[in-house]
mmCIF file of C-alpha atoms in Angstrom:
data_model
loop_
_atom_site.group_PDB
_atom_site.id
_atom_site.type_symbol
_atom_site.label_atom_id
_atom_site.label_comp_id
_atom_site.label_asym_id
_atom_site.label_seq_id
_atom_site.Cartn_x
_atom_site.Cartn_y
_atom_site.Cartn_z
ATOM 1 C CA ASP I 19 2.385 13.999 -31.148
ATOM 2 C CA ALA I 20 3.341 15.394 -27.778
ATOM 3 C CA LYS I 21 0.445 16.881 -25.835
ATOM 4 C CA THR I 22 2.622 19.535 -24.232
ATOM 5 C CA THR I 23 4.345 22.734 -25.258
ATOM 6 C CA GLN I 24 7.463 24.033 -23.575
ATOM 7 C CA PRO I 25 9.876 26.887 -24.257
ATOM 8 C CA THR I 26 12.798 25.800 -26.365
ATOM 9 C CA SER I 27 15.425 27.090 -23.977
ATOM 10 C CA MET I 28 15.891 28.924 -20.697
ATOM 11 C CA ASP I 29 18.766 30.271 -18.667
ATOM 12 C CA CYS I 30 19.037 30.364 -14.907
ATOM 13 C CA ALA I 31 21.710 31.740 -12.590
ATOM 14 C CA GLU I 32 23.392 29.238 -10.313
ATOM 15 C CA GLY I 33 21.824 29.203 -6.852
ATOM 16 C CA ARG I 34 18.563 30.738 -8.053
ATOM 17 C CA ALA I 35 15.292 28.915 -8.536
ATOM 18 C CA ALA I 36 14.652 27.562 -12.021
ATOM 19 C CA ASN I 37 10.995 27.691 -13.035
ATOM 20 C CA LEU I 38 10.205 25.622 -16.109
ATOM 21 C CA PRO I 39 6.704 26.087 -17.553
ATOM 22 C CA CYS I 40 4.654 23.567 -19.484
ATOM 23 C CA ASN I 41 1.315 23.965 -21.247
ATOM 24 C CA HIS I 42 -0.989 20.969 -21.573
ATOM 25 C CA SER I 43 -4.327 22.551 -22.414
ATOM 26 C CA THR I 44 -5.893 19.319 -23.728
ATOM 27 C CA ILE I 45 -5.087 17.221 -20.681
ATOM 28 C CA SER I 46 -7.859 14.851 -19.659
ATOM 29 C CA GLY I 47 -8.985 13.854 -16.207
ATOM 30 C CA ASN I 48 -6.984 10.668 -15.880
ATOM 31 C CA GLU I 49 -3.729 12.000 -17.285
ATOM 32 C CA TYR I 50 -0.707 12.666 -15.135
ATOM 33 C CA VAL I 51 1.982 15.267 -15.701
ATOM 34 C CA TYR I 52 5.509 13.831 -15.643
ATOM 35 C CA TRP I 53 8.849 15.566 -15.732
ATOM 36 C CA TYR I 54 12.078 13.947 -16.854
ATOM 37 C CA ARG I 55 15.436 15.443 -17.650
ATOM 38 C CA GLN I 56 18.241 14.286 -19.870
ATOM 39 C CA ILE I 57 21.799 15.297 -19.311
ATOM 40 C CA HIS I 58 23.841 15.133 -22.482
ATOM 41 C CA SER I 59 23.458 11.704 -24.135
ATOM 42 C CA GLN I 60 22.486 9.932 -20.911
ATOM 43 C CA GLY I 61 19.186 8.182 -20.327
ATOM 44 C CA PRO I 62 16.294 10.393 -19.188
ATOM 45 C CA GLN I 63 16.090 10.778 -15.434
ATOM 46 C CA TYR I 64 12.727 10.784 -13.678
ATOM 47 C CA ILE I 65 12.127 13.936 -11.632
ATOM 48 C CA ILE I 66 8.544 14.096 -10.435
ATOM 49 C CA HIS I 67 4.933 13.569 -11.480
ATOM 50 C CA GLY I 68 1.478 14.601 -10.329
ATOM 51 C CA LEU I 69 -2.210 14.450 -11.128
ATOM 52 C CA LYS I 70 -3.932 17.417 -9.500
ATOM 53 C CA ASN I 71 -2.118 18.440 -6.376
ATOM 54 C CA ASN I 72 1.230 20.100 -6.114
ATOM 55 C CA GLU I 73 4.032 17.665 -5.454
ATOM 56 C CA THR I 74 7.474 17.991 -3.920
ATOM 57 C CA ASN I 75 10.365 15.612 -3.593
ATOM 58 C CA GLU I 76 14.070 15.911 -2.909
ATOM 59 C CA MET I 77 14.775 17.065 -6.454
ATOM 60 C CA ALA I 78 12.005 19.488 -7.326
ATOM 61 C CA SER I 79 8.492 20.818 -6.864
ATOM 62 C CA LEU I 80 5.648 20.491 -9.346
ATOM 63 C CA ILE I 81 2.949 23.121 -9.374
ATOM 64 C CA ILE I 82 -0.184 22.262 -11.371
ATOM 65 C CA THR I 83 -2.778 24.951 -12.021
ATOM 66 C CA GLU I 84 -6.283 24.383 -10.766
ATOM 67 C CA ASP I 85 -7.661 23.863 -14.280
ATOM 68 C CA ARG I 86 -4.704 21.513 -14.928
ATOM 69 C CA LYS I 87 -3.964 23.175 -18.252
ATOM 70 C CA SER I 88 -0.441 24.118 -17.289
ATOM 71 C CA SER I 89 2.251 23.292 -14.772
ATOM 72 C CA THR I 90 5.616 24.520 -13.561
ATOM 73 C CA LEU I 91 8.618 22.518 -12.492
ATOM 74 C CA ILE I 92 10.659 24.302 -9.850
ATOM 75 C CA LEU I 93 14.273 23.488 -9.092
ATOM 76 C CA PRO I 94 14.709 25.511 -5.885
ATOM 77 C CA HIS I 95 18.467 26.108 -5.993
ATOM 78 C CA ALA I 96 19.804 25.346 -9.440
ATOM 79 C CA THR I 97 23.379 24.107 -9.783
ATOM 80 C CA LEU I 98 25.558 23.675 -12.848
ATOM 81 C CA ARG I 99 24.717 19.962 -12.763
ATOM 82 C CA ASP I 100 21.080 20.812 -13.439
ATOM 83 C CA THR I 101 21.974 21.899 -16.962
ATOM 84 C CA ALA I 102 19.953 19.488 -19.107
ATOM 85 C CA VAL I 103 16.967 19.089 -21.409
ATOM 86 C CA TYR I 104 13.772 18.949 -19.382
ATOM 87 C CA TYR I 105 10.771 17.083 -20.735
ATOM 88 C CA CYS I 106 7.195 17.642 -19.629
ATOM 89 C CA ILE I 107 4.974 14.685 -20.549
ATOM 90 C CA VAL I 108 1.285 14.050 -20.151
ATOM 91 C CA LYS I 109 0.332 10.424 -19.837
ATOM 92 C CA GLY I 110 -2.655 8.551 -18.651
ATOM 93 C CA TYR I 111 -4.158 5.152 -18.589
ATOM 94 C CA MET I 112 -3.854 3.285 -21.846
ATOM 95 C CA ASP I 113 -5.709 0.244 -22.946
ATOM 96 C CA TYR I 114 -2.449 -1.484 -23.718
ATOM 97 C CA GLY I 115 0.992 -0.840 -22.478
ATOM 98 C CA GLN I 116 2.867 2.152 -21.393
ATOM 99 C CA ASN I 117 4.760 4.635 -23.425
ATOM 100 C CA PHE I 118 5.727 8.228 -23.029
ATOM 101 C CA VAL I 119 5.452 10.696 -25.879
ATOM 102 C CA PHE I 120 8.419 13.031 -25.664
ATOM 103 C CA GLY I 121 8.418 16.483 -27.202
ATOM 104 C CA PRO I 122 11.576 18.508 -27.836
ATOM 105 C CA GLY I 123 11.691 19.689 -24.202
ATOM 106 C CA THR I 124 13.305 22.789 -22.699
ATOM 107 C CA ARG I 125 17.054 23.139 -22.744
ATOM 108 C CA LEU I 126 17.956 24.654 -19.355
ATOM 109 C CA SER I 127 21.355 26.258 -19.021
ATOM 110 C CA VAL I 128 22.471 27.059 -15.489
ATOM 111 C CA LEU I 129 25.018 29.832 -15.634
ATOM 112 C CA PRO I 130 27.749 30.495 -13.045
ATOM 113 C CA LYS P 7 18.303 -1.559 -5.935
ATOM 114 C CA ALA P 8 20.221 -1.681 -9.168
ATOM 115 C CA GLY P 9 18.907 0.471 -11.966
ATOM 116 C CA VAL P 10 18.130 -0.445 -15.542
ATOM 117 C CA THR P 11 21.173 -1.793 -17.317
ATOM 118 C CA GLN P 12 21.801 -1.948 -21.040
ATOM 119 C CA THR P 13 24.466 -3.767 -22.990
ATOM 120 C CA PRO P 14 26.489 -3.039 -24.935
ATOM 121 C CA ARG P 15 26.890 0.678 -24.328
ATOM 122 C CA TYR P 16 28.437 1.368 -27.728
ATOM 123 C CA LEU P 17 28.243 -0.489 -30.991
ATOM 124 C CA ILE P 18 29.489 0.043 -34.523
ATOM 125 C CA LYS P 19 27.930 -1.893 -37.379
ATOM 126 C CA THR P 20 27.838 -1.631 -41.149
ATOM 127 C CA ARG P 21 24.818 -1.309 -43.400
ATOM 128 C CA GLY P 22 22.978 -4.547 -43.975
ATOM 129 C CA GLN P 23 24.096 -6.172 -40.749
ATOM 130 C CA GLN P 24 21.821 -6.946 -37.856
ATOM 131 C CA VAL P 25 22.209 -6.041 -34.210
ATOM 132 C CA THR P 26 20.827 -7.227 -30.872
ATOM 133 C CA LEU P 27 20.646 -4.966 -27.837
ATOM 134 C CA SER P 28 19.961 -6.148 -24.318
ATOM 135 C CA CYS P 29 18.144 -4.605 -21.375
ATOM 136 C CA SER P 30 17.848 -5.773 -17.778
ATOM 137 C CA PRO P 31 15.031 -4.030 -15.903
ATOM 138 C CA ILE P 32 14.901 -3.029 -12.275
ATOM 139 C CA SER P 33 14.217 -6.033 -10.077
ATOM 140 C CA GLY P 34 10.485 -6.605 -9.783
ATOM 141 C CA HIS P 35 9.613 -4.597 -12.881
ATOM 142 C CA ARG P 36 7.720 -6.563 -15.483
ATOM 143 C CA SER P 37 7.347 -3.966 -18.218
ATOM 144 C CA VAL P 38 10.171 -3.033 -20.548
ATOM 145 C CA SER P 39 9.843 -0.302 -23.157
ATOM 146 C CA TRP P 40 12.286 0.620 -25.903
ATOM 147 C CA TYR P 41 12.856 4.048 -27.382
ATOM 148 C CA GLN P 42 15.004 5.425 -30.185
ATOM 149 C CA GLN P 43 16.580 8.858 -29.910
ATOM 150 C CA THR P 44 18.016 10.692 -32.903
ATOM 151 C CA PRO P 45 18.903 14.375 -33.325
ATOM 152 C CA GLY P 46 16.286 14.769 -36.040
ATOM 153 C CA GLN P 47 13.325 12.868 -34.577
ATOM 154 C CA GLY P 48 13.971 13.117 -30.856
ATOM 155 C CA LEU P 49 12.849 10.382 -28.493
ATOM 156 C CA GLN P 50 10.446 7.966 -30.133
ATOM 157 C CA PHE P 51 8.696 4.939 -28.692
ATOM 158 C CA LEU P 52 9.493 1.601 -30.334
ATOM 159 C CA PHE P 53 7.587 -1.030 -28.362
ATOM 160 C CA GLU P 54 6.737 -2.301 -24.913
ATOM 161 C CA TYR P 55 6.840 -5.806 -23.522
ATOM 162 C CA PHE P 56 5.034 -7.148 -20.503
ATOM 163 C CA SER P 57 5.021 -10.765 -19.350
ATOM 164 C CA GLU P 58 6.868 -11.859 -22.489
ATOM 165 C CA THR P 59 4.217 -10.316 -24.763
ATOM 166 C CA GLN P 60 4.414 -7.209 -26.884
ATOM 167 C CA ARG P 61 1.758 -4.977 -25.427
ATOM 168 C CA ASN P 62 2.226 -1.771 -27.375
ATOM 169 C CA LYS P 63 4.034 -0.781 -30.529
ATOM 170 C CA GLY P 64 5.192 2.462 -32.060
ATOM 171 C CA ASN P 65 5.404 3.377 -35.715
ATOM 172 C CA PHE P 66 8.595 1.653 -36.807
ATOM 173 C CA PRO P 67 9.210 -0.804 -39.655
ATOM 174 C CA GLY P 68 9.241 -4.538 -39.110
ATOM 175 C CA ARG P 69 13.034 -4.560 -39.145
ATOM 176 C CA PHE P 70 12.748 -3.529 -35.517
ATOM 177 C CA SER P 71 11.678 -6.356 -33.264
ATOM 178 C CA GLY P 72 11.989 -7.369 -29.683
ATOM 179 C CA ARG P 73 11.320 -10.038 -27.151
ATOM 180 C CA GLN P 74 11.114 -10.496 -23.440
ATOM 181 C CA PHE P 75 12.216 -13.423 -21.365
ATOM 182 C CA SER P 76 10.586 -14.972 -18.323
ATOM 183 C CA ASN P 77 12.948 -13.035 -16.027
ATOM 184 C CA SER P 78 11.709 -9.781 -17.665
ATOM 185 C CA ARG P 79 15.006 -9.139 -19.415
ATOM 186 C CA SER P 80 14.432 -7.883 -22.928
ATOM 187 C CA GLU P 81 16.268 -7.763 -26.202
ATOM 188 C CA MET P 82 15.630 -5.711 -29.294
ATOM 189 C CA ASN P 83 16.847 -6.626 -32.732
ATOM 190 C CA VAL P 84 17.328 -4.490 -35.797
ATOM 191 C CA SER P 85 17.834 -6.348 -39.042
ATOM 192 C CA THR P 86 19.250 -5.054 -42.318
ATOM 193 C CA LEU P 87 20.710 -1.963 -40.708
ATOM 194 C CA GLU P 88 20.434 1.380 -42.482
ATOM 195 C CA LEU P 89 22.477 4.522 -41.923
ATOM 196 C CA GLY P 90 19.401 6.154 -40.415
ATOM 197 C CA ASP P 91 19.312 3.561 -37.639
ATOM 198 C CA SER P 92 22.273 5.277 -36.014
ATOM 199 C CA ALA P 93 20.825 6.419 -32.721
ATOM 200 C CA LEU P 94 20.775 6.144 -28.968
ATOM 201 C CA TYR P 95 18.538 3.225 -28.025
ATOM 202 C CA LEU P 96 16.984 3.532 -24.620
ATOM 203 C CA CYS P 97 15.295 0.955 -22.485
ATOM 204 C CA ALA P 98 12.911 1.819 -19.671
ATOM 205 C CA SER P 99 11.292 -0.379 -17.069
ATOM 206 C CA SER P 100 8.245 -0.083 -14.854
ATOM 207 C CA LEU P 101 6.052 -2.278 -12.724
ATOM 208 C CA GLY P 102 3.698 -2.627 -15.644
ATOM 209 C CA GLY P 103 0.321 -1.905 -14.151
ATOM 210 C CA LEU P 104 -2.228 -0.330 -16.436
ATOM 211 C CA GLN P 105 -3.419 2.286 -14.013
ATOM 212 C CA GLY P 106 -2.073 5.779 -14.424
ATOM 213 C CA GLY P 107 0.669 7.291 -12.363
ATOM 214 C CA GLU P 108 3.316 4.656 -12.896
ATOM 215 C CA THR P 109 6.868 5.768 -13.480
ATOM 216 C CA GLN P 110 9.287 4.484 -16.080
ATOM 217 C CA TYR P 111 12.967 4.381 -15.226
ATOM 218 C CA PHE P 112 15.430 4.634 -18.062
ATOM 219 C CA GLY P 113 18.731 2.926 -18.619
ATOM 220 C CA PRO P 114 21.889 4.671 -19.875
ATOM 221 C CA GLY P 115 21.245 3.640 -23.473
ATOM 222 C CA THR P 116 23.146 1.889 -26.221
ATOM 223 C CA ARG P 117 24.696 4.147 -28.824
ATOM 224 C CA LEU P 118 24.606 2.483 -32.231
ATOM 225 C CA LEU P 119 26.588 3.818 -35.151
ATOM 226 C CA VAL P 120 25.878 2.369 -38.591
ATOM 227 C CA LEU P 121 28.582 2.912 -41.209
#
């Protein structure tokens, strides 16, 4: 089962910041928070990930609370092309292999 | 650098047939993971290969199998196809280290329709 909970859907006006929340209250010390998005029927696209500190790249910012029990993905100036399903995933070191456990994600609609 | 590529992109099969899907990872990536995405179950992990060995496996029946070649390219096979196998099959690659913080990069997927 996914270790995260996200709102089912959100709307955002074009040009405004989109703030997507994620709860991961059972996160453990070695687990990272990852964000991916999936635009209709395409493969998931990596956005950003972090462990403790806030992170920023050319696509987005990731804000992780001090207790690490929740995080927020920020798209600073949303465009229509940002309409997608956004997945928040918690993943850490595994004894064997690597796999992501995807939940249902948040369907973000950017409105003109 | 080229991204993850998957072939074919679309496939139509009939029940009882078998199918082989192919994935070429990003150059230098040694881990390849496969996922199945359906409207009902969402994105589910099938298995992961690293250095030609299956390293991790999800909860799927034995009809689903895979392999990895020495150049890290991977194939997955589904035998005795069922209607419920209709899905988007996604491949993802990563460097393959076991420490945390590694990123998987996904391909565009192969859409399989079973009639």
